[in-house]
Coordinates of C-alpha atoms in Angstrom, one line a residue:
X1 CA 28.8 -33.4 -9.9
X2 CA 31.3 -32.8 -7.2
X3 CA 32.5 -29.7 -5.3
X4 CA 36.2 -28.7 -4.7
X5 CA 37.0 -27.0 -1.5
X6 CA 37.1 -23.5 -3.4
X7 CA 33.2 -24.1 -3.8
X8 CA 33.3 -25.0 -7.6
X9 CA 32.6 -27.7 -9.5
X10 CA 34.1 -30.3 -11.8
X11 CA 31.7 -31.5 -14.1
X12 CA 32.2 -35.8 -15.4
X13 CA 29.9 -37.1 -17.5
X14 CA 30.4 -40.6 -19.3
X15 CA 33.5 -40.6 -21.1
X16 CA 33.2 -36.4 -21.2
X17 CA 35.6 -34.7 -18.8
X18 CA 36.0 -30.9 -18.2
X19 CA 37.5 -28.5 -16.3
X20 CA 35.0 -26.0 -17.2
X21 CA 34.4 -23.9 -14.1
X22 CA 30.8 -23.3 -12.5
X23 CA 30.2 -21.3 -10.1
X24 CA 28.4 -22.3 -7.0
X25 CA 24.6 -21.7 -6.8
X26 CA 25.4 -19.3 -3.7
X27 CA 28.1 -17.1 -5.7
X28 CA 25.7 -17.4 -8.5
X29 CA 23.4 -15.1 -6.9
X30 CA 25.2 -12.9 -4.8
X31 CA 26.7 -11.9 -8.3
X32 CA 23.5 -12.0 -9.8
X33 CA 21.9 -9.9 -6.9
X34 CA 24.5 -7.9 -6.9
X35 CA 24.3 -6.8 -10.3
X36 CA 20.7 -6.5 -10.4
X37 CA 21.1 -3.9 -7.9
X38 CA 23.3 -1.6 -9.8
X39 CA 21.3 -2.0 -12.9
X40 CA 18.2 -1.1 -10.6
X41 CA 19.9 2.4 -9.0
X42 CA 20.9 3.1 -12.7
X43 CA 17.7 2.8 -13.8
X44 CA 16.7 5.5 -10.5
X45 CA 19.3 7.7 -11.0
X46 CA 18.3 7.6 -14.6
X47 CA 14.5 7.7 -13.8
X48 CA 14.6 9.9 -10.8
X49 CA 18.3 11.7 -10.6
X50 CA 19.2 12.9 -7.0
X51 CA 18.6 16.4 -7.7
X52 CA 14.7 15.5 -8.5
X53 CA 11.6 15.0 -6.5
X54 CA 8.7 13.2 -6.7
X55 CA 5.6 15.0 -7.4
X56 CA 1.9 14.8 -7.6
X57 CA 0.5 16.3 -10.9
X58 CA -1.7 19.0 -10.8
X59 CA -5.5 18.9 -11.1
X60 CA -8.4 19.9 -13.6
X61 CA -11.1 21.7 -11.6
X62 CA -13.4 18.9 -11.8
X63 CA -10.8 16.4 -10.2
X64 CA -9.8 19.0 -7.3
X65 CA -13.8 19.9 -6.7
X66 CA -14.1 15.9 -6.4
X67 CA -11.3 15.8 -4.0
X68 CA -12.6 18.5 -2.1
X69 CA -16.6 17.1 -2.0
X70 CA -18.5 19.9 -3.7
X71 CA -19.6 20.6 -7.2
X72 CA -17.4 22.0 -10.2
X73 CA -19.6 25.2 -10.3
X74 CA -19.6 25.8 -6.8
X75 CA -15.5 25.6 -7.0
X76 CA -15.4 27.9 -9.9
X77 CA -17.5 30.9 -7.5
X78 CA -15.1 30.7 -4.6
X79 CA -12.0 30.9 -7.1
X80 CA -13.7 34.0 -8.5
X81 CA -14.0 35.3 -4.9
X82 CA -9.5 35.5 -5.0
X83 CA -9.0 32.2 -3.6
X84 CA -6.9 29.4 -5.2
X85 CA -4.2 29.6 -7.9
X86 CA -4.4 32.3 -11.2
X87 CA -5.0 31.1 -14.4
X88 CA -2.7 29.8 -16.8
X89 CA -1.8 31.9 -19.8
X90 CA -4.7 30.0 -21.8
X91 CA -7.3 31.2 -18.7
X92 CA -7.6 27.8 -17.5
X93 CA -6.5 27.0 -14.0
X94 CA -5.1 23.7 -12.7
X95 CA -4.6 22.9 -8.9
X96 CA -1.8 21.4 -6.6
X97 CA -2.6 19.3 -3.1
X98 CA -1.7 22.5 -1.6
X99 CA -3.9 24.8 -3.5
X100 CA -6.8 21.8 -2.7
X101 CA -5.3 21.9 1.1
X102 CA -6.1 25.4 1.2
X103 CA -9.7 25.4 -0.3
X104 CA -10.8 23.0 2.2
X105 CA -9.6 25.3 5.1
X106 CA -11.4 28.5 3.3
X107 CA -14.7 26.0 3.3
X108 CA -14.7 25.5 6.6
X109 CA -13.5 28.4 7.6
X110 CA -16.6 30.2 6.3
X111 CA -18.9 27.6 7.6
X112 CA -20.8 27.1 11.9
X113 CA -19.7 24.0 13.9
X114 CA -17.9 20.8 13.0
X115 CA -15.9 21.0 9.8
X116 CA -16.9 19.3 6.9
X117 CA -14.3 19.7 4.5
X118 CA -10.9 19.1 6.3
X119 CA -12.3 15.8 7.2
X120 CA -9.8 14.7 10.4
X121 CA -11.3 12.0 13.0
X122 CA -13.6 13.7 15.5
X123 CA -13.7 13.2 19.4
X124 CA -14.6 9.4 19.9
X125 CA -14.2 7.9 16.2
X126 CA -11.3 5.5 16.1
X127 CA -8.4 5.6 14.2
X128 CA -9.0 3.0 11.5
X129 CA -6.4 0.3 10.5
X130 CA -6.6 -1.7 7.5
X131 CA -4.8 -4.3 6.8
X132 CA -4.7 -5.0 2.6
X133 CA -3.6 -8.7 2.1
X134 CA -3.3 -11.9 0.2
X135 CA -0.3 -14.4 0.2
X136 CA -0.4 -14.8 -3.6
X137 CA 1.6 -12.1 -5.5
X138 CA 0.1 -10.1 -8.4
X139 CA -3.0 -9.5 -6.9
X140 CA -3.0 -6.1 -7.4
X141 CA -2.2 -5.4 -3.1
X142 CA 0.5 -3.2 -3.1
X143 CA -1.1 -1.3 -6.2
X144 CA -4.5 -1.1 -4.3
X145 CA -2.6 -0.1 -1.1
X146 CA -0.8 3.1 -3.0
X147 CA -3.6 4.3 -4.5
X148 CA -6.0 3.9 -1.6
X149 CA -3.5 5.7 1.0
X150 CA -2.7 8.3 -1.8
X151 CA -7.0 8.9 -2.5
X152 CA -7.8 9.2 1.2
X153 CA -4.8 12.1 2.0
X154 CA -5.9 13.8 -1.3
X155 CA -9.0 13.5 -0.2
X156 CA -8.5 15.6 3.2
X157 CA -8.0 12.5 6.0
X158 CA -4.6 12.5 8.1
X159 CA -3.2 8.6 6.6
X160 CA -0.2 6.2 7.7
X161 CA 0.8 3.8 5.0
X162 CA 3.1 1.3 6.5
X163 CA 5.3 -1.1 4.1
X164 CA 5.5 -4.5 5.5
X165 CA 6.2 -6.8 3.1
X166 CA 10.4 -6.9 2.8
X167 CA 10.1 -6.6 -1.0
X168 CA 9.0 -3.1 -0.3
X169 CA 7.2 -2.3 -4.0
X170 CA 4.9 0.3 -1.6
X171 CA 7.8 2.0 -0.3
X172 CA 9.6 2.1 -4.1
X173 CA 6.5 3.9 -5.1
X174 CA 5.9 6.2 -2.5
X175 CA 10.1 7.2 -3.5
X176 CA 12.2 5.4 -0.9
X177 CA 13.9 3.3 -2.6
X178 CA 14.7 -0.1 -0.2
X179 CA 18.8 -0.6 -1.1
X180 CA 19.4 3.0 -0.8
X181 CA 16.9 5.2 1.6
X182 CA 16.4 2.7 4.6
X183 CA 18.5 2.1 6.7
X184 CA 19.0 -0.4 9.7
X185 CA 16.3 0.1 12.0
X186 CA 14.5 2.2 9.7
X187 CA 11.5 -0.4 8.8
X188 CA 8.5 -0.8 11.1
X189 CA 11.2 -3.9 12.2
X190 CA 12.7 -0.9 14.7
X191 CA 9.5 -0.5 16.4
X192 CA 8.7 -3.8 17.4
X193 CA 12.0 -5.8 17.6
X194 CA 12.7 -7.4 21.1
X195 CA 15.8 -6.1 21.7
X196 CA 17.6 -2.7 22.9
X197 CA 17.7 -2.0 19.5
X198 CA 14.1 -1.0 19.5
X199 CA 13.2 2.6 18.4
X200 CA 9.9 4.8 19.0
X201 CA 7.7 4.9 16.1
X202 CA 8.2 8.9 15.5
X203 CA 11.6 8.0 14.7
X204 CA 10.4 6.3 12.0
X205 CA 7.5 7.7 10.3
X206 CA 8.6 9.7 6.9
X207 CA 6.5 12.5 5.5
X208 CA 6.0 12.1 1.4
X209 CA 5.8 14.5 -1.8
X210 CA 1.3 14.0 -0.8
X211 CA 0.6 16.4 2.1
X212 CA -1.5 14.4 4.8
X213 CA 0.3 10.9 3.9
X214 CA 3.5 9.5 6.1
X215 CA 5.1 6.7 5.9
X216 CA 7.6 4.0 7.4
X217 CA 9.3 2.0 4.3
X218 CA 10.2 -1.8 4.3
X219 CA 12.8 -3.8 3.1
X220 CA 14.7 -7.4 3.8
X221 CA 15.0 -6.2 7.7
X222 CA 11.8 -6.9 8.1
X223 CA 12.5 -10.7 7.5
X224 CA 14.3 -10.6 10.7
X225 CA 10.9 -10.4 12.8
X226 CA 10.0 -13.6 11.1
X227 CA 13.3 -15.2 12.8
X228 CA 13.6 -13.5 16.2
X229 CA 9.5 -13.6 17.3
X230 CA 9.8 -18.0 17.6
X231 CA 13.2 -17.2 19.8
X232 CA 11.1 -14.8 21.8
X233 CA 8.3 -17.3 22.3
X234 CA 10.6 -20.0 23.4
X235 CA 12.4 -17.6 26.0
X236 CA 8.8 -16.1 27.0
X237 CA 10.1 -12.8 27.9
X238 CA 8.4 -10.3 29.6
X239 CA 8.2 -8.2 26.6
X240 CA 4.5 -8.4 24.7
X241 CA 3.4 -10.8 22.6
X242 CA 4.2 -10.8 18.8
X243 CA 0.9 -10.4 17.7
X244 CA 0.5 -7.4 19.2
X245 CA 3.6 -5.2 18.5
X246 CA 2.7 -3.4 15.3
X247 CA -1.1 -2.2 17.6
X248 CA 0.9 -0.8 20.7
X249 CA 3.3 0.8 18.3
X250 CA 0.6 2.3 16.6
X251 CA -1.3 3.8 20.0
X252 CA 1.7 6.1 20.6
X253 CA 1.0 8.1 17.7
X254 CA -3.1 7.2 17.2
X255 CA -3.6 11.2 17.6
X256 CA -1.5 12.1 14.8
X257 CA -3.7 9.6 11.6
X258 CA -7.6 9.3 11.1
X259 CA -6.5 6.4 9.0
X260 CA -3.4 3.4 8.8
X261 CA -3.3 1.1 5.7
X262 CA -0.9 -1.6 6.2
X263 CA 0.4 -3.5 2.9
X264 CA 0.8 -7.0 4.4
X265 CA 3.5 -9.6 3.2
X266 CA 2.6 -11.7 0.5
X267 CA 2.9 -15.2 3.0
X268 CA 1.3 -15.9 6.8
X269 CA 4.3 -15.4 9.5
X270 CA 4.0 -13.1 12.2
X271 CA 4.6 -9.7 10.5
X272 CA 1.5 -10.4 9.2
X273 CA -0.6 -11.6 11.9
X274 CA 0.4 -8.9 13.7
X275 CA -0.9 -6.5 11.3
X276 CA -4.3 -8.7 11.5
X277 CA -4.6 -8.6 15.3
X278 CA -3.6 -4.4 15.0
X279 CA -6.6 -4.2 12.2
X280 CA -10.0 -2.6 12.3
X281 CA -10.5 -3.6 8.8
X282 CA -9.6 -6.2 6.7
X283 CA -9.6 -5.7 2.3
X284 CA -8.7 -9.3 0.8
X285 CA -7.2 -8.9 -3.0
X286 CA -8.0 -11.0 -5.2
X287 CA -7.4 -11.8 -9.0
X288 CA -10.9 -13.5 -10.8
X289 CA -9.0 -16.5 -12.2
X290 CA -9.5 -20.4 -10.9
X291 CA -6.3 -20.3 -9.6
X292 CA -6.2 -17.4 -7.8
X293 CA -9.4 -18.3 -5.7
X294 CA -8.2 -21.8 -5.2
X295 CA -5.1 -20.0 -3.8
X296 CA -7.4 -18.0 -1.5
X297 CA -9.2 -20.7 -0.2
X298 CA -6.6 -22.5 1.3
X299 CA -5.2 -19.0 2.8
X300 CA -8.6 -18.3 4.4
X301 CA -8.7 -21.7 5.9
X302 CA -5.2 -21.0 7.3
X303 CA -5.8 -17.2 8.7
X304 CA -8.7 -18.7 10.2
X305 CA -6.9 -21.6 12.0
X306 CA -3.9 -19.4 13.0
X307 CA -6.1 -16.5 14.3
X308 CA -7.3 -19.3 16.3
X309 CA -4.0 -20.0 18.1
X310 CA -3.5 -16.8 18.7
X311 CA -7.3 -15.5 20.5
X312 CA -6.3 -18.5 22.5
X313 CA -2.9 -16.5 23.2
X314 CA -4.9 -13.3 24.3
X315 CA -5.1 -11.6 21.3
X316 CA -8.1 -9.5 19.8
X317 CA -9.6 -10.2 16.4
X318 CA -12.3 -7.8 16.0
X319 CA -12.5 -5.8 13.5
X320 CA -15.4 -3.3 11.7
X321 CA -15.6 -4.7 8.3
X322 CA -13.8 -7.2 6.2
X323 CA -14.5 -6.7 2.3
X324 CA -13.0 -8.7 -1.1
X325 CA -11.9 -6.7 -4.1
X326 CA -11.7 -8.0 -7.1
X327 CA -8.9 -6.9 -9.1
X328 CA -7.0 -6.5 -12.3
X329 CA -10.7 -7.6 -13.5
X330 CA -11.2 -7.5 -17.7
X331 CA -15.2 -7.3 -17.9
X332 CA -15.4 -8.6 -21.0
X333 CA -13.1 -11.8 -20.4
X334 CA -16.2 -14.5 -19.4
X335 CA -14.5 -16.9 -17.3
X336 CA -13.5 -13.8 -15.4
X337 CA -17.0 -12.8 -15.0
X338 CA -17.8 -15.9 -14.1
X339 CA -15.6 -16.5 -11.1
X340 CA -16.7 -13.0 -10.2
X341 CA -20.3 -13.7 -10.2
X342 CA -19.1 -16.7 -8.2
X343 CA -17.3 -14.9 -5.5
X344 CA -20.5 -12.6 -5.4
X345 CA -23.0 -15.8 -5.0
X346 CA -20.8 -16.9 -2.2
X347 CA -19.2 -14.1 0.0
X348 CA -22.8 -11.3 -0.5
X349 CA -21.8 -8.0 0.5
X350 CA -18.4 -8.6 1.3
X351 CA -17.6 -8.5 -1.7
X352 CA -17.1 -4.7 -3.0
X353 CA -19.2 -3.4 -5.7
X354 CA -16.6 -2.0 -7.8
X355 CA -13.9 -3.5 -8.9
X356 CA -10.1 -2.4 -9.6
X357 CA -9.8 -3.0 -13.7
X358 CA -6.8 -4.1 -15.5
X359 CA -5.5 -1.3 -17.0
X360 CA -2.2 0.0 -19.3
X361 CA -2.4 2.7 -17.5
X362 CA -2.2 1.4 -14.0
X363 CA 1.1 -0.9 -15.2
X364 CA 2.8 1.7 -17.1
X365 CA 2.6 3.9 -14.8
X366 CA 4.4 1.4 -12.2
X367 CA 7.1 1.0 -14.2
X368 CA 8.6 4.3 -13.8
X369 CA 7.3 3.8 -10.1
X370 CA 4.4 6.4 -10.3
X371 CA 0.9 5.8 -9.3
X372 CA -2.0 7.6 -11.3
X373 CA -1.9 10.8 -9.6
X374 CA 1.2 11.3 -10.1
X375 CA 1.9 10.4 -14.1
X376 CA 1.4 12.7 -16.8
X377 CA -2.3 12.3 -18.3
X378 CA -0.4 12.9 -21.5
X379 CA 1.2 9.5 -21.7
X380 CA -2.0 7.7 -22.3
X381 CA -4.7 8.2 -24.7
X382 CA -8.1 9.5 -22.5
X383 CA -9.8 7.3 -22.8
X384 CA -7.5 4.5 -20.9
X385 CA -6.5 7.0 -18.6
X386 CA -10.1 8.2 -17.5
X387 CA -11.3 4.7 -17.3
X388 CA -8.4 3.3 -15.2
X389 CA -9.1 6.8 -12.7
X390 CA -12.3 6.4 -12.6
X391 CA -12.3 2.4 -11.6
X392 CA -9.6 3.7 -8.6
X393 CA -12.2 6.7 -7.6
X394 CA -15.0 4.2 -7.3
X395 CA -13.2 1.4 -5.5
X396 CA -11.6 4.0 -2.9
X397 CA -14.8 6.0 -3.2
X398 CA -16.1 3.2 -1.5
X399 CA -14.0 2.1 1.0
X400 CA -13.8 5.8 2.5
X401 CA -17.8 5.1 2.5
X402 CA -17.3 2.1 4.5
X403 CA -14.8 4.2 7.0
X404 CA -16.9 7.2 7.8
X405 CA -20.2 4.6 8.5
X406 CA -17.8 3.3 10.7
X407 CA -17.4 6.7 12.2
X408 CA -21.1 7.3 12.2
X409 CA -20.5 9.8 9.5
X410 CA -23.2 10.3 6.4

């Protein structure tokens, strides 16, 4: 195979000979990229047209009493006291995040002392960062990531999601769509790029369609920390260290968030040893198959060496808790169970107690970019919808457990 100098080829084989043109791998896909992203804002536009907004559903009274912390009964007596929304035509009522907002601030309102209910950081509890990796795809991270920010804001706490992984599946979810809604300098990339180009985080930071949840979307731009930080080490400027970027960015606005969840690139570079040495917490995702845990192995054994280099550099690793979920987990499926139980005999308690289960409902859901609390309960039968919610309320149930014994909470 030979190239001409227009960057095709001419193709001789044996006695064959053919002036059939190919195109070159590069032209391949740019036009294949190209296309792929029309198809993919037709499918938006189609999905979600420009005049539309993203939503989160409304709530039965058990799901917003949940939300709220008290008891079904309890919510049913304040209602009847003239707060919350009037009942539907049928006499049932069903509540929005604002209606749930709004409870929480009567509660506490009618309450002595600290508040219980709008349940913000208090005076010397740290902001909490968690970092939610693995550098094997389809583990269920930017799934667990969604849901988790979406449960703790729902759930009354101030929460920063931040996209770092350049194929920005959080971001798509949470409605910015990468092609179209972010713009240069627009990525955490504009906060801690070395150049005059850099931005202040508040420039960045998006509010979403989930009161108490921001956000800062991703997309390819953040690649370009992965090629300017070793041209930065080799010039040692007088700017900080890589590994310590996303942190400082982060201190300018600590006030603002009780709680950061950072959805980590699926690979080790610096974007996402940065977010390590910025972390208070750690959540490893991981899939129960051979493979999968083979695959973690070897990327424990090189976090470990690389956080190694960098203490040596100055940089802190400590951190509050580091925990394993087990995801897209099929109970009945033995050789799952099996490598579960295995994880379990070796890692103790850091593996969680719950686990995040495969579900239909969980995928389908994804596909029209929705996570569970915003898709229509109607599209599945009950029964997978209530056991894929209630798998996500356990699992975030208790990682918010873990945060407020951080804080010293009960």
């Amino acid at each position: 195979i030979s190239a001409d100098y227009e960057g095709k080829f001419l193709v001789n084989a044996n006695h064959i000979e053919s002036d059939a043109i190919v195109p070159t791998l590069r032209s391949q896909i740019m036009t294949d990229a190209s296309e792929l992203s029309r198809q993919l804002r037709a499918h938006q536009q189609r999905t979600f047209p420009p005049t539309s907004q993203k939503t989160i559903r409304l709530f039965t009274p058990a799901e917003a009493a949940d939300f709220i912390g008290i008891h079904e009964g309890y919510l049913r007596q304040i209602v009847a006291e003239g707060h919350g929304p009037a009942p539907l035509s049928n006499g049932r009522r069903l509540y929005s995040v604002t209606d749930i907002e709004n409870l929480r601030r009567v509660l506490d309102e009618g309450g002595k002392g600290t508040p219980k209910y709008v349940r913000h950081r208090r005076a010397g509890e740290k902001l909490q960062i968690i970092s939610v990796m693995n550098f094997k795809g389809g583990s269920g991270k930017t799934t667990t990531s969604a849901h988790l920010a979406q449960y703790l804001a729902l759930r009354g706490y101030r929460v920063l999601a931040i996209d770092l992984d350049p194929q920005a599946s959080l971001s798509a979810l949470f409605g910015h769509q990468p092609e179209l809604d972010v713009g240069e300098g627009d990525t955490i990339y504009g906060a801690i790029r070395y150049d005059e180009g850099r931005r202040h985080i508040t420039e960045i930071v998006r509010e979403t369609y989930t009161p108490g949840l921001h956000c800062v979307p991703g997309n390819l731009e953040l690649m370009e920390f992965e090629h300017t930080t070793p041209k930065a080490l080799a010039e040692r400027t007088d700017s900080s260290m890589f590994f310590s970027r996303i942190g400082e960015s982060l201190a300018d606005i600590e006030s603002a968030y009780d709680i950061v969840i950072i959805d980590c690139p699926p690979q080790l570079g610096f974007l996402t040893l940065s977010a390590l040495c910025a972390a208070t917490a750690v959540l490893i995702t991981v899939h129960p198959q051979m493979l999968d845990v083979m695959s973690m192995s070897q990327f424990l054994t090189m976090t470990g060496d690389l956080l190694s280099v960098v203490e040596n550099a100055g940089a802190s690793t400590d951190y509050d808790w580091m925990r394993y979920l087990v995801t897209r987990y099929e109970p009945h499926d033995g050789p799952q169970s099996q490598m579960a139980g295995f994880m379990r005999s070796i890692f103790g308690q850091r593996v969680l107690e719950h686990s995040m289960l495969k579900s239909t409902a969980i995928s389908d859901a994804g596909l029209t970019k929705q996570t569970l609390y915003e898709v229509d309960k109607s599209a599945f039968t009950r029964g997978t919808y209530d056991r894929a919610l209630e798998s996500l309320t356990q699992v975030n149930g208790e990682i918010e457990g873990l945060i407020r014994s951080t804080w010293g909470r009960k």
